[in-house]
């Protein structure tokens, strides 16, 4: 009989967490085996997957891009909109054949969808070949759950209803060597009436400033040049901390870390975007001149029903203030069309607002009813065809706006942080401006991770093309 694999998985104590990581590294349970993670949804999920990859790497597993070959296949799920959920169901279904081909293979499903207990139960019943199911609040306990799954022939399922304390020092394996995500806070307190996030990610919890700054310092030592501070609403960072320390202070302290050239952040709720933040951004060259500021709708009536707690006038006032201090800033947004009760008149107000702001780009969504949120119970839902027609009109307007905003860059000299080769052509490299514009240009591997001057030759809707200007 094989030796039973056990591991003491800590709940939250840092000392225990460190011992546990040592145990992972010493036992190397996954030596010679491979993993493949499929991630759905936002940057938070992408970063959670980097933590899952870190834990697997500490166990000795190596990554494979071939899903059908992997010994551990993990789906990190998203439930913000229904289509993401439907894709997950379809894709889990197709794993059945893989499991039959190799019954020792472990199939795991985790992330936001699993925080809804009815969905976790549904997956367990419908896809009995899934070995392990866990949620977002117990991500750090994954190695222990994986070992249990390896020893068991029924589904291991662990979902925690409450968020608990923040667990620091979770292993991490980041995707690139230039730019890194750093989570500064978890959860959301806003309860927008359409949104499932506060229900699955819990209340706002800010990481301690020292822990964040230490992580950024480590990243700088490892050679990372850019960091993106992540949170559902970074503007309310620190409000739950005992010490008096807010987001703009964290940004200012982050700029002091040598080696980090650029600091980005997302997402900002318009109601919490403070003047102090705007001044900090204007003052510090390292703070990226880009704000992602989701408007969601241009109609005050819909904004009220969405529980967004600002009017379009408040929003436009913020934009005016930002641009009066940083005229070249790039502004991006999220917009939902077809929220319950949205009339043609309401929708036209959104189109008008888009024109007034002149966005650099936007993510646009068809409203998707989410069980458990107030908007899903409304009886005045909008027909899918109407939603789609509005989305097409909105995207049309936004594309024109993106194109116009990009044309401003033509013939200009910009500083680009080189990320790596482009996916399409050899010798073509890609990077981003301070304002988060993608720039493609002819280059060589030597420039990866460097800030280079580029003269923009061509502006397209989604990207810019340019030429490196040596010593520019
Ligand atoms: N339907 C459509 N879009 C949604 N979003 C959040 N919840 C929903 C929903 N139920 C969008 C919002 C948010 C972005 C991350 O996802 O625009 O800003
Ligand atoms: Fe969802 Fe609103 Fe929180 Fe954003 S601010 S995560 S839209 S509830």
CSV table of N, CA and C in Angstrom, one decimal, residues 177-237:
chain,number,residue,atom,x,y,z
A,177,UNK,N,8.5,38.2,-16.6
A,177,UNK,CA,9.6,38.8,-15.8
A,177,UNK,C,9.7,40.3,-15.8
A,178,UNK,N,8.7,40.9,-16.4
A,178,UNK,CA,8.8,42.4,-16.5
A,178,UNK,C,7.8,43.1,-15.6
A,179,UNK,N,6.6,42.5,-15.7
A,179,UNK,CA,5.4,43.2,-15.1
A,179,UNK,C,4.7,42.2,-14.1
A,180,UNK,N,4.4,42.7,-12.9
A,180,UNK,CA,3.8,41.8,-11.9
A,180,UNK,C,2.6,42.4,-11.3
A,181,UNK,N,1.6,41.5,-11.0
A,181,UNK,CA,0.4,41.9,-10.3
A,181,UNK,C,0.7,41.8,-8.8
A,182,UNK,N,0.2,42.8,-8.0
A,182,UNK,CA,0.3,42.8,-6.6
A,182,UNK,C,-1.1,43.1,-6.0
A,183,UNK,N,-1.7,42.1,-5.3
A,183,UNK,CA,-3.0,42.4,-4.7
A,183,UNK,C,-2.8,43.2,-3.5
A,184,UNK,N,-3.5,44.3,-3.4
A,184,UNK,CA,-3.4,45.2,-2.2
A,184,UNK,C,-4.6,45.0,-1.3
A,185,UNK,N,-5.7,44.6,-1.8
A,185,UNK,CA,-6.9,44.4,-1.0
A,185,UNK,C,-7.8,43.3,-1.6
A,186,UNK,N,-8.6,42.7,-0.8
A,186,UNK,CA,-9.5,41.7,-1.3
A,186,UNK,C,-10.9,42.2,-1.0
A,187,UNK,N,-11.9,41.7,-1.8
A,187,UNK,CA,-13.3,41.9,-1.5
A,187,UNK,C,-13.8,43.2,-2.0
A,188,UNK,N,-15.1,43.5,-1.7
A,188,UNK,CA,-15.7,44.7,-2.1
A,188,UNK,C,-16.9,45.0,-1.2
A,189,UNK,N,-17.1,46.3,-0.8
A,189,UNK,CA,-18.2,46.6,0.1
A,189,UNK,C,-19.3,47.3,-0.7
A,190,UNK,N,-19.2,47.4,-2.0
A,190,UNK,CA,-20.1,48.4,-2.7
A,190,UNK,C,-21.5,47.8,-3.1
A,191,UNK,N,-21.6,46.6,-3.3
A,191,UNK,CA,-22.9,46.0,-3.6
A,191,UNK,C,-23.6,46.7,-4.7
A,192,UNK,N,-23.0,46.9,-5.8
A,192,UNK,CA,-23.7,47.4,-7.0
A,192,UNK,C,-24.8,46.4,-7.3
A,193,UNK,N,-26.0,46.8,-7.7
A,193,UNK,CA,-27.1,45.9,-7.6
A,193,UNK,C,-27.1,44.8,-8.6
A,194,UNK,N,-26.2,44.9,-9.6
A,194,UNK,CA,-26.0,43.8,-10.7
A,194,UNK,C,-24.9,42.8,-10.3
A,195,UNK,N,-24.1,43.1,-9.3
A,195,UNK,CA,-22.8,42.5,-9.2
A,195,UNK,C,-22.7,41.4,-8.2
A,196,UNK,N,-22.1,40.3,-8.6
A,196,UNK,CA,-22.0,39.1,-7.7
A,196,UNK,C,-20.7,39.2,-6.8
A,197,UNK,N,-19.8,40.1,-7.2
A,197,UNK,CA,-18.4,40.0,-6.6
A,197,UNK,C,-18.4,40.1,-5.1
A,198,UNK,N,-19.2,41.1,-4.5
A,198,UNK,CA,-19.2,41.1,-3.0
A,198,UNK,C,-19.7,39.9,-2.4
A,199,UNK,N,-20.6,39.1,-3.1
A,199,UNK,CA,-21.1,37.9,-2.6
A,199,UNK,C,-20.1,36.8,-2.6
A,200,UNK,N,-19.2,36.8,-3.5
A,200,UNK,CA,-18.2,35.7,-3.6
A,200,UNK,C,-16.8,36.0,-3.2
A,201,UNK,N,-16.5,37.3,-3.1
A,201,UNK,CA,-15.2,37.7,-2.7
A,201,UNK,C,-15.2,38.3,-1.3
A,202,UNK,N,-16.3,38.5,-0.7
A,202,UNK,CA,-16.4,39.0,0.7
A,202,UNK,C,-16.2,40.5,0.8
A,203,UNK,N,-16.1,40.9,2.1
A,203,UNK,CA,-16.0,42.3,2.4
A,203,UNK,C,-14.5,42.8,2.2
A,204,UNK,N,-14.4,44.1,2.1
A,204,UNK,CA,-13.0,44.7,1.8
A,204,UNK,C,-12.1,44.4,2.9
A,205,UNK,N,-10.9,43.9,2.6
A,205,UNK,CA,-9.8,43.7,3.6
A,205,UNK,C,-8.5,44.2,2.9
A,206,UNK,N,-7.9,45.1,3.6
A,206,UNK,CA,-6.6,45.7,3.0
A,206,UNK,C,-5.4,44.9,3.6
A,207,UNK,N,-4.5,44.6,2.7
A,207,UNK,CA,-3.2,44.0,3.2
A,207,UNK,C,-2.5,45.1,4.0
A,208,UNK,N,-1.6,44.7,4.9
A,208,UNK,CA,-0.8,45.7,5.7
A,208,UNK,C,0.2,46.3,4.7
A,209,UNK,N,0.4,47.7,4.8
A,209,UNK,CA,1.3,48.3,3.9
A,209,UNK,C,2.7,47.7,3.9
A,210,UNK,N,3.2,47.3,5.1
A,210,UNK,CA,4.5,46.7,5.1
A,210,UNK,C,4.6,45.4,4.3
A,211,UNK,N,3.6,44.6,4.4
A,211,UNK,CA,3.6,43.4,3.6
A,211,UNK,C,3.6,43.7,2.1
A,212,UNK,N,2.8,44.7,1.7
A,212,UNK,CA,2.8,45.1,0.2
A,212,UNK,C,4.1,45.6,-0.2
A,213,UNK,N,4.7,46.5,0.6
A,213,UNK,CA,5.9,47.2,0.2
A,213,UNK,C,7.1,46.1,0.2
A,214,UNK,N,7.0,45.2,1.1
A,214,UNK,CA,8.0,44.1,1.1
A,214,UNK,C,7.9,43.3,-0.2
A,215,UNK,N,6.7,43.0,-0.6
A,215,UNK,CA,6.5,42.2,-1.8
A,215,UNK,C,7.0,43.0,-3.0
A,216,UNK,N,6.7,44.3,-3.1
A,216,UNK,CA,7.2,45.1,-4.2
A,216,UNK,C,8.7,45.1,-4.2
A,217,UNK,N,9.3,45.3,-3.0
A,217,UNK,CA,10.8,45.3,-2.9
A,217,UNK,C,11.4,44.0,-3.5
A,218,UNK,N,10.7,42.8,-3.1
A,218,UNK,CA,11.2,41.5,-3.5
A,218,UNK,C,11.1,41.5,-5.1
A,219,UNK,N,10.0,42.0,-5.6
A,219,UNK,CA,9.9,42.0,-7.1
A,219,UNK,C,10.9,42.8,-7.7
A,220,UNK,N,11.2,44.0,-7.1
A,220,UNK,CA,12.3,44.8,-7.7
A,220,UNK,C,13.6,44.1,-7.7
A,221,UNK,N,13.9,43.4,-6.6
A,221,UNK,CA,15.1,42.6,-6.5
A,221,UNK,C,15.2,41.5,-7.5
A,222,UNK,N,14.0,41.0,-7.9
A,222,UNK,CA,14.0,39.9,-8.9
A,222,UNK,C,14.1,40.4,-10.3
A,223,UNK,N,14.0,41.8,-10.4
A,223,UNK,CA,14.2,42.4,-11.8
A,223,UNK,C,12.9,42.8,-12.4
A,224,UNK,N,11.8,42.8,-11.7
A,224,UNK,CA,10.5,43.3,-12.3
A,224,UNK,C,10.6,44.8,-12.4
A,225,UNK,N,10.1,45.4,-13.5
A,225,UNK,CA,10.1,46.8,-13.7
A,225,UNK,C,8.8,47.5,-13.5
A,226,UNK,N,7.7,46.7,-13.6
A,226,UNK,CA,6.4,47.4,-13.5
A,226,UNK,C,5.5,46.5,-12.6
A,227,UNK,N,4.8,47.2,-11.7
A,227,UNK,CA,3.8,46.5,-10.9
A,227,UNK,C,2.4,47.1,-11.1
A,228,UNK,N,1.4,46.2,-11.0
A,228,UNK,CA,0.0,46.7,-11.0
A,228,UNK,C,-0.6,46.4,-9.7
A,229,UNK,N,-1.0,47.4,-9.0
A,229,UNK,CA,-1.7,47.1,-7.7
A,229,UNK,C,-3.1,46.8,-8.0
A,230,UNK,N,-3.6,45.7,-7.4
A,230,UNK,CA,-4.9,45.2,-7.7
A,230,UNK,C,-5.9,45.2,-6.5
A,231,UNK,N,-7.1,45.6,-6.8
A,231,UNK,CA,-8.2,45.5,-5.9
A,231,UNK,C,-9.5,45.8,-6.6
A,232,UNK,N,-10.6,45.3,-6.0
A,232,UNK,CA,-11.9,45.6,-6.7
A,232,UNK,C,-12.1,47.1,-6.7
A,233,UNK,N,-11.7,47.8,-5.6
A,233,UNK,CA,-11.8,49.2,-5.5
A,233,UNK,C,-10.6,49.8,-4.7
A,234,UNK,N,-9.5,50.0,-5.5
A,234,UNK,CA,-8.3,50.3,-4.8
A,234,UNK,C,-8.4,51.7,-4.1
A,235,UNK,N,-9.3,52.5,-4.5
A,235,UNK,CA,-9.5,53.8,-3.8
A,235,UNK,C,-9.9,53.7,-2.4
A,236,UNK,N,-10.5,52.6,-2.0
A,236,UNK,CA,-10.9,52.5,-0.6
A,236,UNK,C,-9.8,51.7,0.2
A,237,UNK,N,-8.6,51.5,-0.4
A,237,UNK,CA,-7.6,50.8,0.3
A,237,UNK,C,-7.3,51.5,1.6
